[in-house]
Amino acid sequence: MARRKKIYEGKAKTLYEGPEPGTIVQYFKDDATAFNAEKKDVIEGKGVLNNLLSEHFMVGLGAVGVPTHFIKRLNMREQLVRSCEIIPLEVIVRNYAAGSMTKRLGIEEGTAMPRPIVEYCYKDDKLGDPLVTEEHIAAFGWASQQDMDDIIALALRVNDFLSGLMYGVGIRLIDFKIEIGRVFDGDFQRLVVADEISPDSCRLWDIETGQKLDKDVFRRDLGSLTDAYTEVANRLGVMPKQSTPMTKPTLIN
Ligand code: 5GP
């Protein structure tokens, strides 16, 4: 029986105190939400797939020198990560037009961007994560100019890495969202890629057929989300031979 303290419960993950100071356990739930939680469902196995995929991406990023909060995967639903102070921004990189950009600017879905475009949304569910500019970020003190330079550099490195990885398995990386955390080493602060990277937070289209292999399948009722994520996991070779979804841990507060 697990004996640990819940720190935070989000829409797709629950965070528990880790076994050592400065660590956190991320538990990946099966809950799927869209449109600021107006649409909800439980998709069996989604948490397992996102845990494995996020591990794969974070380990790969680490291997090419992009710092992340990831320490190790603990089991099929949980990973151990470094605790960090999350900057309250969703950092979005777009290679092709989709989603809110098509609505906001009237650009046809799938149009290639002249270069990767980095956008920021202020993380606030009540406000629906509104788009903000670097002016807002600086004026409201969410991140310094130095942080912003580092954030853009990190976001573009993640984009290069993920685009290449996906291209290798016949998938086009349309866009994605990452979150950035601050970790403190003594007096020094470092920025790391935090939260998760998974088909919940990316748009992934099959290069040949254009088939959507990401959370748009759920948002737009395009079929089985588990099948789409399993396809991504299979192509990347991260599917376990036998995946037994773990039941929820018992909480003792
Ligand atoms: P859009 O702004 O077009 O809705 O989203 C752009 C990209 O960021 C998409 O890949 C989308 O999945 C991701 N994204 C935007 N907001 C969120 C969010 O609140 N949670 C997650 N998981 N991904 C998001």
PDB file of N, CA and C in Angstrom, residues 203-240:
ATOM      1  N   ARG A 203       0.625  18.066 -31.519  1.00  0.00           N
ATOM      2  CA  ARG A 203      -0.190  17.622 -32.664  1.00  0.00           C
ATOM      3  C   ARG A 203       0.723  16.807 -33.569  1.00  0.00           C
ATOM      4  N   LEU A 204       0.285  15.598 -33.879  1.00  0.00           N
ATOM      5  CA  LEU A 204       1.100  14.647 -34.641  1.00  0.00           C
ATOM      6  C   LEU A 204       0.270  14.104 -35.785  1.00  0.00           C
ATOM      7  N   TRP A 205       0.744  14.304 -37.013  1.00  0.00           N
ATOM      8  CA  TRP A 205      -0.006  13.810 -38.179  1.00  0.00           C
ATOM      9  C   TRP A 205       0.869  12.822 -38.944  1.00  0.00           C
ATOM     10  N   ASP A 206       0.225  11.734 -39.390  1.00  0.00           N
ATOM     11  CA  ASP A 206       0.947  10.792 -40.244  1.00  0.00           C
ATOM     12  C   ASP A 206       1.369  11.527 -41.524  1.00  0.00           C
ATOM     13  N   ILE A 207       2.635  11.383 -41.898  1.00  0.00           N
ATOM     14  CA  ILE A 207       3.154  12.139 -43.047  1.00  0.00           C
ATOM     15  C   ILE A 207       2.464  11.723 -44.352  1.00  0.00           C
ATOM     16  N   GLU A 208       2.193  10.414 -44.486  1.00  0.00           N
ATOM     17  CA  GLU A 208       1.592   9.920 -45.747  1.00  0.00           C
ATOM     18  C   GLU A 208       0.113  10.250 -45.845  1.00  0.00           C
ATOM     19  N   THR A 209      -0.621   9.937 -44.768  1.00  0.00           N
ATOM     20  CA  THR A 209      -2.091  10.003 -44.859  1.00  0.00           C
ATOM     21  C   THR A 209      -2.689  11.252 -44.210  1.00  0.00           C
ATOM     22  N   GLY A 210      -1.907  11.936 -43.392  1.00  0.00           N
ATOM     23  CA  GLY A 210      -2.447  13.097 -42.672  1.00  0.00           C
ATOM     24  C   GLY A 210      -3.272  12.701 -41.458  1.00  0.00           C
ATOM     25  N   GLN A 211      -3.342  11.382 -41.165  1.00  0.00           N
ATOM     26  CA  GLN A 211      -4.144  10.930 -40.015  1.00  0.00           C
ATOM     27  C   GLN A 211      -3.645  11.563 -38.715  1.00  0.00           C
ATOM     28  N   LYS A 212      -4.592  12.000 -37.901  1.00  0.00           N
ATOM     29  CA  LYS A 212      -4.226  12.646 -36.632  1.00  0.00           C
ATOM     30  C   LYS A 212      -3.956  11.579 -35.574  1.00  0.00           C
ATOM     31  N   LEU A 213      -2.821  11.733 -34.890  1.00  0.00           N
ATOM     32  CA  LEU A 213      -2.400  10.738 -33.897  1.00  0.00           C
ATOM     33  C   LEU A 213      -2.201  11.411 -32.542  1.00  0.00           C
ATOM     34  N   ASP A 214      -3.060  12.339 -32.200  1.00  0.00           N
ATOM     35  CA  ASP A 214      -2.878  13.149 -30.984  1.00  0.00           C
ATOM     36  C   ASP A 214      -4.225  13.442 -30.348  1.00  0.00           C
ATOM     37  N   LYS A 215      -4.234  14.348 -29.386  1.00  0.00           N
ATOM     38  CA  LYS A 215      -5.465  14.595 -28.621  1.00  0.00           C
ATOM     39  C   LYS A 215      -6.598  15.189 -29.449  1.00  0.00           C
ATOM     40  N   ASP A 216      -6.319  15.675 -30.645  1.00  0.00           N
ATOM     41  CA  ASP A 216      -7.410  16.129 -31.524  1.00  0.00           C
ATOM     42  C   ASP A 216      -8.381  14.987 -31.831  1.00  0.00           C
ATOM     43  N   VAL A 217      -7.896  13.731 -31.773  1.00  0.00           N
ATOM     44  CA  VAL A 217      -8.776  12.570 -31.992  1.00  0.00           C
ATOM     45  C   VAL A 217      -9.904  12.600 -30.955  1.00  0.00           C
ATOM     46  N   PHE A 218      -9.554  12.971 -29.720  1.00  0.00           N
ATOM     47  CA  PHE A 218     -10.557  13.093 -28.655  1.00  0.00           C
ATOM     48  C   PHE A 218     -11.342  14.400 -28.799  1.00  0.00           C
ATOM     49  N   ARG A 219     -10.608  15.507 -29.007  1.00  0.00           N
ATOM     50  CA  ARG A 219     -11.282  16.817 -29.107  1.00  0.00           C
ATOM     51  C   ARG A 219     -12.348  16.804 -30.204  1.00  0.00           C
ATOM     52  N   ARG A 220     -12.023  16.138 -31.340  1.00  0.00           N
ATOM     53  CA  ARG A 220     -12.896  16.222 -32.509  1.00  0.00           C
ATOM     54  C   ARG A 220     -13.623  14.906 -32.815  1.00  0.00           C
ATOM     55  N   ASP A 221     -13.617  13.988 -31.850  1.00  0.00           N
ATOM     56  CA  ASP A 221     -14.315  12.694 -32.019  1.00  0.00           C
ATOM     57  C   ASP A 221     -13.919  11.995 -33.317  1.00  0.00           C
ATOM     58  N   LEU A 222     -12.608  11.774 -33.490  1.00  0.00           N
ATOM     59  CA  LEU A 222     -12.135  11.195 -34.756  1.00  0.00           C
ATOM     60  C   LEU A 222     -11.854   9.694 -34.650  1.00  0.00           C
ATOM     61  N   GLY A 223     -12.203   9.077 -33.515  1.00  0.00           N
ATOM     62  CA  GLY A 223     -11.945   7.643 -33.374  1.00  0.00           C
ATOM     63  C   GLY A 223     -11.367   7.332 -32.012  1.00  0.00           C
ATOM     64  N   SER A 224     -10.587   6.248 -31.965  1.00  0.00           N
ATOM     65  CA  SER A 224     -10.053   5.791 -30.675  1.00  0.00           C
ATOM     66  C   SER A 224      -8.735   6.508 -30.338  1.00  0.00           C
ATOM     67  N   LEU A 225      -8.751   7.186 -29.195  1.00  0.00           N
ATOM     68  CA  LEU A 225      -7.541   7.890 -28.759  1.00  0.00           C
ATOM     69  C   LEU A 225      -6.440   6.893 -28.392  1.00  0.00           C
ATOM     70  N   THR A 226      -6.854   5.798 -27.752  1.00  0.00           N
ATOM     71  CA  THR A 226      -5.866   4.775 -27.356  1.00  0.00           C
ATOM     72  C   THR A 226      -5.176   4.202 -28.594  1.00  0.00           C
ATOM     73  N   ASP A 227      -5.956   3.956 -29.642  1.00  0.00           N
ATOM     74  CA  ASP A 227      -5.354   3.412 -30.870  1.00  0.00           C
ATOM     75  C   ASP A 227      -4.340   4.408 -31.445  1.00  0.00           C
ATOM     76  N   ALA A 228      -4.695   5.695 -31.434  1.00  0.00           N
ATOM     77  CA  ALA A 228      -3.799   6.719 -31.989  1.00  0.00           C
ATOM     78  C   ALA A 228      -2.498   6.785 -31.188  1.00  0.00           C
ATOM     79  N   TYR A 229      -2.596   6.834 -29.859  1.00  0.00           N
ATOM     80  CA  TYR A 229      -1.391   6.941 -29.024  1.00  0.00           C
ATOM     81  C   TYR A 229      -0.569   5.651 -29.107  1.00  0.00           C
ATOM     82  N   THR A 230      -1.285   4.500 -29.211  1.00  0.00           N
ATOM     83  CA  THR A 230      -0.574   3.213 -29.322  1.00  0.00           C
ATOM     84  C   THR A 230       0.226   3.183 -30.628  1.00  0.00           C
ATOM     85  N   GLU A 231      -0.352   3.745 -31.676  1.00  0.00           N
ATOM     86  CA  GLU A 231       0.347   3.797 -32.971  1.00  0.00           C
ATOM     87  C   GLU A 231       1.651   4.593 -32.824  1.00  0.00           C
ATOM     88  N   VAL A 232       1.569   5.746 -32.140  1.00  0.00           N
ATOM     89  CA  VAL A 232       2.776   6.563 -31.931  1.00  0.00           C
ATOM     90  C   VAL A 232       3.805   5.757 -31.120  1.00  0.00           C
ATOM     91  N   ALA A 233       3.327   5.128 -30.050  1.00  0.00           N
ATOM     92  CA  ALA A 233       4.230   4.359 -29.178  1.00  0.00           C
ATOM     93  C   ALA A 233       4.860   3.193 -29.941  1.00  0.00           C
ATOM     94  N   ASN A 234       4.067   2.517 -30.756  1.00  0.00           N
ATOM     95  CA  ASN A 234       4.589   1.384 -31.530  1.00  0.00           C
ATOM     96  C   ASN A 234       5.658   1.840 -32.507  1.00  0.00           C
ATOM     97  N   ARG A 235       5.364   2.940 -33.215  1.00  0.00           N
ATOM     98  CA  ARG A 235       6.341   3.411 -34.215  1.00  0.00           C
ATOM     99  C   ARG A 235       7.648   3.814 -33.544  1.00  0.00           C
ATOM    100  N   LEU A 236       7.544   4.365 -32.331  1.00  0.00           N
ATOM    101  CA  LEU A 236       8.758   4.798 -31.632  1.00  0.00           C
ATOM    102  C   LEU A 236       9.421   3.649 -30.873  1.00  0.00           C
ATOM    103  N   GLY A 237       8.748   2.501 -30.864  1.00  0.00           N
ATOM    104  CA  GLY A 237       9.315   1.324 -30.188  1.00  0.00           C
ATOM    105  C   GLY A 237       9.296   1.432 -28.681  1.00  0.00           C
ATOM    106  N   VAL A 238       8.321   2.155 -28.137  1.00  0.00           N
ATOM    107  CA  VAL A 238       8.290   2.284 -26.675  1.00  0.00           C
ATOM    108  C   VAL A 238       7.149   1.475 -26.053  1.00  0.00           C
ATOM    109  N   MET A 239       6.443   0.706 -26.882  1.00  0.00           N
ATOM    110  CA  MET A 239       5.334  -0.077 -26.334  1.00  0.00           C
ATOM    111  C   MET A 239       5.877  -1.264 -25.561  1.00  0.00           C
ATOM    112  N   PRO A 240       5.454  -1.447 -24.320  1.00  0.00           N
ATOM    113  CA  PRO A 240       5.915  -2.616 -23.576  1.00  0.00           C
ATOM    114  C   PRO A 240       5.293  -3.874 -24.167  1.00  0.00           C
TER     115      PRO A 240
END
